[in-house]
Amino acid sequence: MARDESGFSHPDEGTLSLEAIFHALSDSYRLRIVRALAASAVPMNCGDLSFGRPKSSMSHHFRILRAAGVLHTTSQGVEHMNSLRRDMLDRRFPGLMAAILGETGQPAAGDHPRRLTPA
Amino acid sequence: MARDESGFSHPDEGTLSLEAIFHALSDSYRLRIVRALAASAVPMNCGDLSFGRPKSSMSHHFRILRAAGVLHTTSQGVEHMNSLRRDMLDRRFPGLMAAILGETGQPAAGDHPRRLTPA
DNA sequence: TTGTTTGTTCGATAAAAATGGAACTAATCC
DNA sequence: GGATTAGTTCCATTTTTATCGAACAAACAA
């Protein structure tokens, strides 16, 4: 978990908790942050992800997402750059982020989802 | 959303909220309920899923899961039988439940998860 | 060094969730 | 009818989260 060079602490892959991740994703602003980051090819700073809310409020949301292991923050000059920890999440919970972001890759709606009882 | 024959109200597929689902899954007892139901071939009653906690507390957790659309409850005699709404969830958020339950079906840990930046 | 920008931390308040006892309801049995 | 079982609802309490202004810190520029 150790604080990294930038002074932020990020959980190790081994200590990720699905519960904490779900809690992190159960807020609409945090979900918007995750979706924006997923759609971006490059890391984004906090200001670009503040959706017009006060800095202190958003700082709180970033902290929750960071502590859950959903995103990674690093300092670049005065800015704090954020990116999804997609590789780690995909290793630890394959399919989770894809499902959240709607990148199906799985049978789409209308197709034959796996079902216990035949249709 | 209408209350069904059994007197319980369950959300329609169209009104599912990812946020509400995440909130429902952000509690450890609720996650245990979901996992137990996923592992069971048949619906389970509330008593079998109470993990030794008071009835009123668990009733609360069942209500949250039901309202989020995660499970379906129906009366059978004095008992309330619960089952995962797996088909609906799979249609609406393909891969989500599989990811939660650890049924990968996706590249497993150590394999080549889709990555934006080549390894 | 003073000022600016970007974001964190602090602290107080408000809102939301969780907990569990007690009373209650519905189905079932005797 | 009375007793039992299974779970819900009500209510009060506690715990956890969210919100946001204000003070603060770090990096940088003039």
PDB file of C-alpha atoms (C1' of nucleotides) in Angstrom:
ATOM      1  CA  MET A   1       0.000   0.000   0.000  1.00  0.00           C
ATOM      2  CA  ALA A   2       2.959   2.293   0.649  1.00  0.00           C
ATOM      3  CA  ARG A   3       2.785   5.894  -0.317  1.00  0.00           C
ATOM      4  CA  ASP A   4       4.420   6.225  -3.715  1.00  0.00           C
ATOM      5  CA  GLU A   5       6.860   8.875  -4.985  1.00  0.00           C
ATOM      6  CA  SER A   6       3.993  11.285  -5.514  1.00  0.00           C
ATOM      7  CA  GLY A   7       2.786  11.048  -1.926  1.00  0.00           C
ATOM      8  CA  PHE A   8      -0.424   9.204  -2.722  1.00  0.00           C
ATOM      9  CA  SER A   9      -1.118   5.784  -1.326  1.00  0.00           C
ATOM     10  CA  HIS A  10      -2.567   3.168  -3.600  1.00  0.00           C
ATOM     11  CA  PRO A  11      -3.576  -0.349  -2.567  1.00  0.00           C
ATOM     12  CA  ASP A  12      -1.651  -3.333  -3.859  1.00  0.00           C
ATOM     13  CA  GLU A  13      -3.367  -5.721  -6.196  1.00  0.00           C
ATOM     14  CA  GLY A  14      -3.532  -8.344  -3.479  1.00  0.00           C
ATOM     15  CA  THR A  15      -5.469  -6.183  -1.055  1.00  0.00           C
ATOM     16  CA  LEU A  16      -8.258  -5.073  -3.361  1.00  0.00           C
ATOM     17  CA  SER A  17     -11.718  -5.493  -1.883  1.00  0.00           C
ATOM     18  CA  LEU A  18     -14.700  -5.974  -4.117  1.00  0.00           C
ATOM     19  CA  GLU A  19     -16.833  -4.387  -1.422  1.00  0.00           C
ATOM     20  CA  ALA A  20     -14.716  -1.240  -1.385  1.00  0.00           C
ATOM     21  CA  ILE A  21     -14.770  -1.086  -5.158  1.00  0.00           C
ATOM     22  CA  PHE A  22     -18.556  -1.339  -5.192  1.00  0.00           C
ATOM     23  CA  HIS A  23     -18.843   1.324  -2.577  1.00  0.00           C
ATOM     24  CA  ALA A  24     -16.542   3.537  -4.614  1.00  0.00           C
ATOM     25  CA  LEU A  25     -18.727   3.044  -7.662  1.00  0.00           C
ATOM     26  CA  SER A  26     -22.032   3.588  -5.884  1.00  0.00           C
ATOM     27  CA  ASP A  27     -21.867   7.358  -6.227  1.00  0.00           C
ATOM     28  CA  SER A  28     -22.856   9.163  -9.394  1.00  0.00           C
ATOM     29  CA  TYR A  29     -19.970  11.616  -9.451  1.00  0.00           C
ATOM     30  CA  ARG A  30     -17.479   8.844  -8.906  1.00  0.00           C
ATOM     31  CA  LEU A  31     -19.053   6.821 -11.666  1.00  0.00           C
ATOM     32  CA  ARG A  32     -18.768   9.819 -13.961  1.00  0.00           C
ATOM     33  CA  ILE A  33     -15.113  10.154 -13.109  1.00  0.00           C
ATOM     34  CA  VAL A  34     -14.517   6.501 -13.930  1.00  0.00           C
ATOM     35  CA  ARG A  35     -16.365   6.745 -17.218  1.00  0.00           C
ATOM     36  CA  ALA A  36     -14.528   9.899 -18.220  1.00  0.00           C
ATOM     37  CA  LEU A  37     -11.190   8.306 -17.450  1.00  0.00           C
ATOM     38  CA  ALA A  38     -12.118   5.166 -19.346  1.00  0.00           C
ATOM     39  CA  ALA A  39     -13.023   7.248 -22.361  1.00  0.00           C
ATOM     40  CA  SER A  40      -9.826   9.235 -22.235  1.00  0.00           C
ATOM     41  CA  ALA A  41      -6.639   8.076 -23.875  1.00  0.00           C
ATOM     42  CA  VAL A  42      -4.594  10.099 -21.426  1.00  0.00           C
ATOM     43  CA  PRO A  43      -4.663  10.774 -17.676  1.00  0.00           C
ATOM     44  CA  MET A  44      -6.853  13.663 -16.578  1.00  0.00           C
ATOM     45  CA  ASN A  45      -6.392  16.139 -13.777  1.00  0.00           C
ATOM     46  CA  CYS A  46      -8.882  16.722 -10.998  1.00  0.00           C
ATOM     47  CA  GLY A  47     -10.073  20.021 -12.349  1.00  0.00           C
ATOM     48  CA  ASP A  48     -11.131  18.442 -15.593  1.00  0.00           C
ATOM     49  CA  LEU A  49     -13.173  15.944 -13.618  1.00  0.00           C
ATOM     50  CA  SER A  50     -14.857  18.232 -11.132  1.00  0.00           C
ATOM     51  CA  PHE A  51     -18.230  18.533 -12.865  1.00  0.00           C
ATOM     52  CA  GLY A  52     -18.693  21.959 -11.366  1.00  0.00           C
ATOM     53  CA  ARG A  53     -18.608  20.750  -7.779  1.00  0.00           C
ATOM     54  CA  PRO A  54     -16.426  22.258  -5.030  1.00  0.00           C
ATOM     55  CA  LYS A  55     -12.816  21.139  -4.934  1.00  0.00           C
ATOM     56  CA  SER A  56     -13.088  19.757  -1.419  1.00  0.00           C
ATOM     57  CA  SER A  57     -16.021  17.591  -2.356  1.00  0.00           C
ATOM     58  CA  MET A  58     -14.300  16.170  -5.376  1.00  0.00           C
ATOM     59  CA  SER A  59     -11.077  15.641  -3.501  1.00  0.00           C
ATOM     60  CA  HIS A  60     -13.077  13.414  -1.195  1.00  0.00           C
ATOM     61  CA  HIS A  61     -14.410  11.395  -4.131  1.00  0.00           C
ATOM     62  CA  PHE A  62     -10.947  10.993  -5.596  1.00  0.00           C
ATOM     63  CA  ARG A  63      -9.702   9.715  -2.300  1.00  0.00           C
ATOM     64  CA  ILE A  64     -12.405   7.042  -2.163  1.00  0.00           C
ATOM     65  CA  LEU A  65     -11.672   5.905  -5.704  1.00  0.00           C
ATOM     66  CA  ARG A  66      -7.950   5.870  -5.012  1.00  0.00           C
ATOM     67  CA  ALA A  67      -8.325   3.926  -1.768  1.00  0.00           C
ATOM     68  CA  ALA A  68     -10.507   1.353  -3.490  1.00  0.00           C
ATOM     69  CA  GLY A  69      -7.833   0.880  -6.133  1.00  0.00           C
ATOM     70  CA  VAL A  70      -9.976   2.143  -8.963  1.00  0.00           C
ATOM     71  CA  LEU A  71      -7.690   4.943 -10.013  1.00  0.00           C
ATOM     72  CA  HIS A  72      -4.106   6.011  -9.719  1.00  0.00           C
ATOM     73  CA  THR A  73      -3.003   9.544  -9.009  1.00  0.00           C
ATOM     74  CA  THR A  74       0.349  11.078  -9.641  1.00  0.00           C
ATOM     75  CA  SER A  75       1.711  14.617  -9.396  1.00  0.00           C
ATOM     76  CA  GLN A  76       2.855  16.462 -12.440  1.00  0.00           C
ATOM     77  CA  GLY A  77       3.841  19.945 -11.516  1.00  0.00           C
ATOM     78  CA  VAL A  78       0.904  21.545  -9.761  1.00  0.00           C
ATOM     79  CA  GLU A  79      -1.553  19.096 -11.188  1.00  0.00           C
ATOM     80  CA  HIS A  80      -2.657  15.696 -10.023  1.00  0.00           C
ATOM     81  CA  MET A  81      -3.098  13.336 -12.917  1.00  0.00           C
ATOM     82  CA  ASN A  82      -5.524  10.460 -12.642  1.00  0.00           C
ATOM     83  CA  SER A  83      -5.888   7.281 -14.607  1.00  0.00           C
ATOM     84  CA  LEU A  84      -7.908   4.101 -14.245  1.00  0.00           C
ATOM     85  CA  ARG A  85      -6.000   1.132 -12.858  1.00  0.00           C
ATOM     86  CA  ARG A  86      -7.494  -0.903 -15.622  1.00  0.00           C
ATOM     87  CA  ASP A  87      -4.800  -3.524 -15.986  1.00  0.00           C
ATOM     88  CA  MET A  88      -4.857  -4.347 -12.317  1.00  0.00           C
ATOM     89  CA  LEU A  89      -8.631  -4.419 -12.117  1.00  0.00           C
ATOM     90  CA  ASP A  90      -8.829  -6.610 -15.194  1.00  0.00           C
ATOM     91  CA  ARG A  91      -6.373  -9.051 -13.700  1.00  0.00           C
ATOM     92  CA  ARG A  92      -8.096  -9.186 -10.373  1.00  0.00           C
ATOM     93  CA  PHE A  93     -11.717  -8.981 -11.488  1.00  0.00           C
ATOM     94  CA  PRO A  94     -11.806  -9.901 -15.156  1.00  0.00           C
ATOM     95  CA  GLY A  95     -14.803  -8.470 -16.933  1.00  0.00           C
ATOM     96  CA  LEU A  96     -15.825  -6.134 -14.171  1.00  0.00           C
ATOM     97  CA  MET A  97     -14.725  -2.860 -15.706  1.00  0.00           C
ATOM     98  CA  ALA A  98     -15.850  -3.919 -19.150  1.00  0.00           C
ATOM     99  CA  ALA A  99     -19.292  -4.671 -17.755  1.00  0.00           C
ATOM    100  CA  ILE A 100     -19.431  -1.342 -15.954  1.00  0.00           C
ATOM    101  CA  LEU A 101     -18.365   0.586 -18.980  1.00  0.00           C
ATOM    102  CA  GLY A 102     -20.760  -1.269 -21.212  1.00  0.00           C
ATOM    103  CA  GLU A 103     -18.087  -2.764 -23.400  1.00  0.00           C
ATOM    104  CA  THR A 104     -19.949  -5.991 -23.676  1.00  0.00           C
ATOM    105  CA  GLY A 105     -17.632  -8.440 -25.418  1.00  0.00           C
ATOM    106  CA  GLN A 106     -20.219 -10.752 -23.876  1.00  0.00           C
ATOM    107  CA  PRO A 107     -23.469 -11.697 -25.576  1.00  0.00           C
ATOM    108  CA  ALA A 108     -25.363  -8.480 -26.207  1.00  0.00           C
ATOM    109  CA  ALA A 109     -28.936  -7.771 -25.166  1.00  0.00           C
ATOM    110  CA  GLY A 110     -31.260  -9.934 -27.196  1.00  0.00           C
ATOM    111  CA  ASP A 111     -28.703 -12.664 -27.661  1.00  0.00           C
ATOM    112  CA  HIS A 112     -28.616 -15.820 -25.624  1.00  0.00           C
ATOM    113  CA  PRO A 113     -27.240 -14.910 -22.199  1.00  0.00           C
ATOM    114  CA  ARG A 114     -26.323 -17.964 -20.168  1.00  0.00           C
ATOM    115  CA  ARG A 115     -29.447 -19.045 -18.377  1.00  0.00           C
ATOM    116  CA  LEU A 116     -30.123 -21.720 -15.803  1.00  0.00           C
ATOM    117  CA  THR A 117     -33.611 -22.446 -17.049  1.00  0.00           C
ATOM    118  CA  PRO A 118     -34.052 -22.910 -20.789  1.00  0.00           C
ATOM    119  CA  ALA A 119     -36.114 -20.118 -22.327  1.00  0.00           C
TER     120      ALA A 119
ATOM    121  CA  MET B   1     -42.114  -1.735 -10.922  1.00  0.00           C
ATOM    122  CA  ALA B   2     -45.583  -2.820  -9.773  1.00  0.00           C
ATOM    123  CA  ARG B   3     -45.987  -5.047  -6.768  1.00  0.00           C
ATOM    124  CA  ASP B   4     -46.284  -8.582  -8.036  1.00  0.00           C
ATOM    125  CA  GLU B   5     -48.668 -11.357  -6.949  1.00  0.00           C
ATOM    126  CA  SER B   6     -46.546 -12.009  -3.898  1.00  0.00           C
ATOM    127  CA  GLY B   7     -46.728  -8.448  -2.650  1.00  0.00           C
ATOM    128  CA  PHE B   8     -43.091  -7.629  -3.308  1.00  0.00           C
ATOM    129  CA  SER B   9     -42.096  -4.900  -5.700  1.00  0.00           C
ATOM    130  CA  HIS B  10     -39.305  -5.555  -8.121  1.00  0.00           C
ATOM    131  CA  PRO B  11     -37.881  -3.048 -10.587  1.00  0.00           C
ATOM    132  CA  ASP B  12     -38.364  -3.543 -14.309  1.00  0.00           C
ATOM    133  CA  GLU B  13     -35.355  -4.241 -16.446  1.00  0.00           C
ATOM    134  CA  GLY B  14     -35.552  -0.787 -17.961  1.00  0.00           C
ATOM    135  CA  THR B  15     -35.269   1.031 -14.664  1.00  0.00           C
ATOM    136  CA  LEU B  16     -32.209  -0.719 -13.283  1.00  0.00           C
ATOM    137  CA  SER B  17     -29.563   1.633 -11.969  1.00  0.00           C
ATOM    138  CA  LEU B  18     -25.945   0.602 -11.924  1.00  0.00           C
ATOM    139  CA  GLU B  19     -25.443   2.940  -8.987  1.00  0.00           C
ATOM    140  CA  ALA B  20     -28.142   1.209  -6.954  1.00  0.00           C
ATOM    141  CA  ILE B  21     -26.743  -2.184  -7.847  1.00  0.00           C
ATOM    142  CA  PHE B  22     -23.289  -1.136  -6.704  1.00  0.00           C
ATOM    143  CA  HIS B  23     -24.666   0.224  -3.486  1.00  0.00           C
ATOM    144  CA  ALA B  24     -26.534  -3.030  -2.939  1.00  0.00           C
ATOM    145  CA  LEU B  25     -23.336  -4.975  -3.431  1.00  0.00           C
ATOM    146  CA  SER B  26     -21.175  -2.762  -1.247  1.00  0.00           C
ATOM    147  CA  ASP B  27     -22.149  -4.553   1.948  1.00  0.00           C
ATOM    148  CA  SER B  28     -20.575  -7.805   3.038  1.00  0.00           C
ATOM    149  CA  TYR B  29     -23.759  -9.542   4.141  1.00  0.00           C
ATOM    150  CA  ARG B  30     -25.469  -8.634   0.921  1.00  0.00           C
ATOM    151  CA  LEU B  31     -22.526  -9.904  -1.061  1.00  0.00           C
ATOM    152  CA  ARG B  32     -22.704 -13.169   0.863  1.00  0.00           C
ATOM    153  CA  ILE B  33     -26.380 -13.472   0.052  1.00  0.00           C
ATOM    154  CA  VAL B  34     -25.668 -12.952  -3.630  1.00  0.00           C
ATOM    155  CA  ARG B  35     -22.878 -15.495  -3.646  1.00  0.00           C
ATOM    156  CA  ALA B  36     -24.952 -18.065  -1.808  1.00  0.00           C
ATOM    157  CA  LEU B  37     -27.813 -17.610  -4.239  1.00  0.00           C
ATOM    158  CA  ALA B  38     -25.488 -17.860  -7.204  1.00  0.00           C
ATOM    159  CA  ALA B  39     -24.093 -21.108  -5.858  1.00  0.00           C
ATOM    160  CA  SER B  40     -27.532 -22.560  -5.239  1.00  0.00           C
ATOM    161  CA  ALA B  41     -29.460 -24.386  -7.899  1.00  0.00           C
ATOM    162  CA  VAL B  42     -32.725 -23.511  -6.183  1.00  0.00           C
ATOM    163  CA  PRO B  43     -34.198 -20.413  -4.506  1.00  0.00           C
ATOM    164  CA  MET B  44     -33.382 -19.982  -0.829  1.00  0.00           C
ATOM    165  CA  ASN B  45     -35.471 -18.587   1.975  1.00  0.00           C
ATOM    166  CA  CYS B  46     -34.411 -15.690   4.185  1.00  0.00           C
ATOM    167  CA  GLY B  47     -33.692 -17.843   7.187  1.00  0.00           C
ATOM    168  CA  ASP B  48     -31.143 -19.844   5.275  1.00  0.00           C
ATOM    169  CA  LEU B  49     -29.416 -16.623   4.347  1.00  0.00           C
ATOM    170  CA  SER B  50     -29.406 -14.844   7.677  1.00  0.00           C
ATOM    171  CA  PHE B  51     -25.832 -15.660   8.713  1.00  0.00           C
ATOM    172  CA  GLY B  52     -26.862 -15.510  12.340  1.00  0.00           C
ATOM    173  CA  ARG B  53     -27.913 -11.863  12.203  1.00  0.00           C
ATOM    174  CA  PRO B  54     -31.232 -10.536  13.524  1.00  0.00           C
ATOM    175  CA  LYS B  55     -34.228 -10.949  11.252  1.00  0.00           C
ATOM    176  CA  SER B  56     -34.939  -7.241  11.077  1.00  0.00           C
ATOM    177  CA  SER B  57     -31.409  -6.475   9.944  1.00  0.00           C
ATOM    178  CA  MET B  58     -31.478  -9.095   7.253  1.00  0.00           C
ATOM    179  CA  SER B  59     -34.920  -8.061   6.108  1.00  0.00           C
ATOM    180  CA  HIS B  60     -33.416  -4.654   5.505  1.00  0.00           C
ATOM    181  CA  HIS B  61     -30.625  -6.145   3.390  1.00  0.00           C
ATOM    182  CA  PHE B  62     -33.075  -8.185   1.354  1.00  0.00           C
ATOM    183  CA  ARG B  63     -35.100  -5.088   0.663  1.00  0.00           C
ATOM    184  CA  ILE B  64     -32.041  -3.259  -0.673  1.00  0.00           C
ATOM    185  CA  LEU B  65     -31.086  -6.148  -2.939  1.00  0.00           C
ATOM    186  CA  ARG B  66     -34.668  -6.461  -4.146  1.00  0.00           C
ATOM    187  CA  ALA B  67     -35.026  -2.747  -4.829  1.00  0.00           C
ATOM    188  CA  ALA B  68     -31.791  -2.729  -6.796  1.00  0.00           C
ATOM    189  CA  GLY B  69     -33.083  -5.577  -8.925  1.00  0.00           C
ATOM    190  CA  VAL B  70     -30.450  -8.024  -7.798  1.00  0.00           C
ATOM    191  CA  LEU B  71     -32.825 -10.606  -6.442  1.00  0.00           C
ATOM    192  CA  HIS B  72     -36.418 -11.675  -6.735  1.00  0.00           C
ATOM    193  CA  THR B  73     -38.564 -12.682  -3.800  1.00  0.00           C
ATOM    194  CA  THR B  74     -41.730 -14.692  -3.853  1.00  0.00           C
ATOM    195  CA  SER B  75     -43.937 -16.176  -1.144  1.00  0.00           C
ATOM    196  CA  GLN B  76     -44.318 -19.898  -0.759  1.00  0.00           C
ATOM    197  CA  GLY B  77     -46.408 -20.630   2.236  1.00  0.00           C
ATOM    198  CA  VAL B  78     -44.871 -18.899   5.212  1.00  0.00           C
ATOM    199  CA  GLU B  79     -41.514 -18.621   3.545  1.00  0.00           C
ATOM    200  CA  HIS B  80     -40.085 -16.015   1.232  1.00  0.00           C
ATOM    201  CA  MET B  81     -38.028 -17.580  -1.482  1.00  0.00           C
ATOM    202  CA  ASN B  82     -35.205 -15.613  -3.070  1.00  0.00           C
ATOM    203  CA  SER B  83     -33.339 -16.045  -6.292  1.00  0.00           C
ATOM    204  CA  LEU B  84     -30.854 -13.999  -8.281  1.00  0.00           C
ATOM    205  CA  ARG B  85     -32.309 -12.110 -11.227  1.00  0.00           C
ATOM    206  CA  ARG B  86     -29.436 -13.402 -13.243  1.00  0.00           C
ATOM    207  CA  ASP B  87     -31.039 -13.405 -16.665  1.00  0.00           C
ATOM    208  CA  MET B  88     -32.133  -9.809 -16.355  1.00  0.00           C
ATOM    209  CA  LEU B  89     -28.815  -8.655 -14.985  1.00  0.00           C
ATOM    210  CA  ASP B  90     -26.942 -10.486 -17.713  1.00  0.00           C
ATOM    211  CA  ARG B  91     -29.074  -8.854 -20.360  1.00  0.00           C
ATOM    212  CA  ARG B  92     -28.734  -5.416 -18.931  1.00  0.00           C
ATOM    213  CA  PHE B  93     -25.124  -5.546 -17.733  1.00  0.00           C
ATOM    214  CA  PRO B  94     -23.463  -8.434 -19.526  1.00  0.00           C
ATOM    215  CA  GLY B  95     -20.503  -9.809 -17.663  1.00  0.00           C
ATOM    216  CA  LEU B  96     -21.184  -7.979 -14.432  1.00  0.00           C
ATOM    217  CA  MET B  97     -22.437 -10.878 -12.351  1.00  0.00           C
ATOM    218  CA  ALA B  98     -19.909 -13.251 -13.837  1.00  0.00           C
ATOM    219  CA  ALA B  99     -17.149 -10.848 -12.864  1.00  0.00           C
ATOM    220  CA  ILE B 100     -18.529 -10.488  -9.358  1.00  0.00           C
ATOM    221  CA  LEU B 101     -18.869 -14.193  -8.869  1.00  0.00           C
ATOM    222  CA  GLY B 102     -15.449 -14.857 -10.258  1.00  0.00           C
ATOM    223  CA  GLU B 103     -16.634 -16.930 -13.153  1.00  0.00           C
ATOM    224  CA  THR B 104     -14.097 -15.469 -15.435  1.00  0.00           C
ATOM    225  CA  GLY B 105     -14.956 -16.746 -18.902  1.00  0.00           C
ATOM    226  CA  GLN B 106     -12.655 -13.810 -19.619  1.00  0.00           C
ATOM    227  CA  PRO B 107      -8.873 -14.115 -19.696  1.00  0.00           C
ATOM    228  CA  ALA B 108      -7.808 -15.369 -16.276  1.00  0.00           C
ATOM    229  CA  ALA B 109      -5.208 -13.760 -14.048  1.00  0.00           C
ATOM    230  CA  GLY B 110      -1.827 -14.096 -15.683  1.00  0.00           C
ATOM    231  CA  ASP B 111      -3.242 -14.215 -19.167  1.00  0.00           C
ATOM    232  CA  HIS B 112      -3.371 -11.281 -21.508  1.00  0.00           C
ATOM    233  CA  PRO B 113      -6.079  -8.957 -20.239  1.00  0.00           C
ATOM    234  CA  ARG B 114      -6.963  -6.332 -22.805  1.00  0.00           C
ATOM    235  CA  ARG B 115      -4.563  -3.479 -22.264  1.00  0.00           C
ATOM    236  CA  LEU B 116      -4.277  -0.068 -23.819  1.00  0.00           C
ATOM    237  CA  THR B 117      -0.519   0.061 -23.524  1.00  0.00           C
ATOM    238  CA  PRO B 118       1.405  -2.981 -24.716  1.00  0.00           C
ATOM    239  CA  ALA B 119       3.182  -4.809 -21.895  1.00  0.00           C
TER     240      ALA B 119
ATOM    241  C1'  DT C   1       9.419  37.116  -2.390  1.00  0.00           C
ATOM    242  C1'  DT C   2       4.927  37.727  -3.709  1.00  0.00           C
ATOM    243  C1'  DG C   3       1.343  35.843  -6.355  1.00  0.00           C
ATOM    244  C1'  DT C   4      -1.041  32.142  -8.861  1.00  0.00           C
ATOM    245  C1'  DT C   5      -2.696  27.671  -9.684  1.00  0.00           C
ATOM    246  C1'  DT C   6      -4.086  23.038  -8.206  1.00  0.00           C
ATOM    247  C1'  DG C   7      -5.558  20.283  -5.054  1.00  0.00           C
ATOM    248  C1'  DT C   8      -5.508  18.506  -0.011  1.00  0.00           C
ATOM    249  C1'  DT C   9      -6.813  18.721   4.814  1.00  0.00           C
ATOM    250  C1'  DC C  10      -9.599  20.371   8.565  1.00  0.00           C
ATOM    251  C1'  DG C  11     -13.817  20.948  10.796  1.00  0.00           C
ATOM    252  C1'  DA C  12     -18.566  21.478  11.288  1.00  0.00           C
ATOM    253  C1'  DT C  13     -23.085  20.044   9.634  1.00  0.00           C
ATOM    254  C1'  DA C  14     -26.300  17.466   7.224  1.00  0.00           C
ATOM    255  C1'  DA C  15     -27.944  13.363   5.066  1.00  0.00           C
ATOM    256  C1'  DA C  16     -28.044   8.508   4.447  1.00  0.00           C
ATOM    257  C1'  DA C  17     -27.418   3.743   6.039  1.00  0.00           C
ATOM    258  C1'  DA C  18     -27.042   0.114   9.296  1.00  0.00           C
ATOM    259  C1'  DT C  19     -28.562  -2.126  13.529  1.00  0.00           C
ATOM    260  C1'  DG C  20     -31.695  -4.605  16.354  1.00  0.00           C
ATOM    261  C1'  DG C  21     -35.632  -4.997  19.738  1.00  0.00           C
ATOM    262  C1'  DA C  22     -40.540  -5.075  19.819  1.00  0.00           C
ATOM    263  C1'  DA C  23     -44.866  -5.273  17.802  1.00  0.00           C
ATOM    264  C1'  DC C  24     -47.235  -6.948  13.905  1.00  0.00           C
ATOM    265  C1'  DT C  25     -48.945  -9.811   9.712  1.00  0.00           C
ATOM    266  C1'  DA C  26     -49.778 -13.860   6.897  1.00  0.00           C
ATOM    267  C1'  DA C  27     -49.804 -18.742   6.235  1.00  0.00           C
ATOM    268  C1'  DT C  28     -50.218 -23.099   8.431  1.00  0.00           C
ATOM    269  C1'  DC C  29     -51.144 -26.497  11.774  1.00  0.00           C
ATOM    270  C1'  DC C  30     -53.483 -28.494  15.866  1.00  0.00           C
TER     271       DC C  30
ATOM    272  C1'  DG D   1     -59.715 -20.377  18.270  1.00  0.00           C
ATOM    273  C1'  DG D   2     -54.867 -20.617  19.796  1.00  0.00           C
ATOM    274  C1'  DA D   3     -50.120 -21.547  18.853  1.00  0.00           C
ATOM    275  C1'  DT D   4     -46.167 -21.631  15.532  1.00  0.00           C
ATOM    276  C1'  DT D   5     -43.303 -20.178  11.942  1.00  0.00           C
ATOM    277  C1'  DA D   6     -41.176 -16.822   8.810  1.00  0.00           C
ATOM    278  C1'  DG D   7     -40.457 -12.521   7.832  1.00  0.00           C
ATOM    279  C1'  DT D   8     -41.878  -7.542   7.712  1.00  0.00           C
ATOM    280  C1'  DT D   9     -42.583  -2.979   9.649  1.00  0.00           C
ATOM    281  C1'  DC D  10     -41.841   0.471  13.083  1.00  0.00           C
ATOM    282  C1'  DC D  11     -38.887   3.101  15.773  1.00  0.00           C
ATOM    283  C1'  DA D  12     -34.948   4.834  18.089  1.00  0.00           C
ATOM    284  C1'  DT D  13     -29.961   4.740  18.068  1.00  0.00           C
ATOM    285  C1'  DT D  14     -25.557   4.569  16.143  1.00  0.00           C
ATOM    286  C1'  DT D  15     -22.398   4.709  12.444  1.00  0.00           C
ATOM    287  C1'  DT D  16     -20.947   6.038   8.081  1.00  0.00           C
ATOM    288  C1'  DT D  17     -20.968   9.230   4.197  1.00  0.00           C
ATOM    289  C1'  DA D  18     -21.453  13.394   1.840  1.00  0.00           C
ATOM    290  C1'  DT D  19     -20.960  18.392   1.471  1.00  0.00           C
ATOM    291  C1'  DC D  20     -18.463  22.489   1.319  1.00  0.00           C
ATOM    292  C1'  DG D  21     -16.156  26.740   3.258  1.00  0.00           C
ATOM    293  C1'  DA D  22     -11.808  28.034   4.973  1.00  0.00           C
ATOM    294  C1'  DA D  23      -7.119  27.387   5.882  1.00  0.00           C
ATOM    295  C1'  DC D  24      -3.148  25.157   4.154  1.00  0.00           C
ATOM    296  C1'  DA D  25       0.753  23.140   1.122  1.00  0.00           C
ATOM    297  C1'  DA D  26       3.442  22.343  -3.102  1.00  0.00           C
ATOM    298  C1'  DA D  27       5.010  23.676  -7.577  1.00  0.00           C
ATOM    299  C1'  DC D  28       5.938  27.163 -10.386  1.00  0.00           C
ATOM    300  C1'  DA D  29       6.273  31.902 -12.483  1.00  0.00           C
ATOM    301  C1'  DA D  30       7.196  36.789 -12.490  1.00  0.00           C
TER     302       DA D  30
END
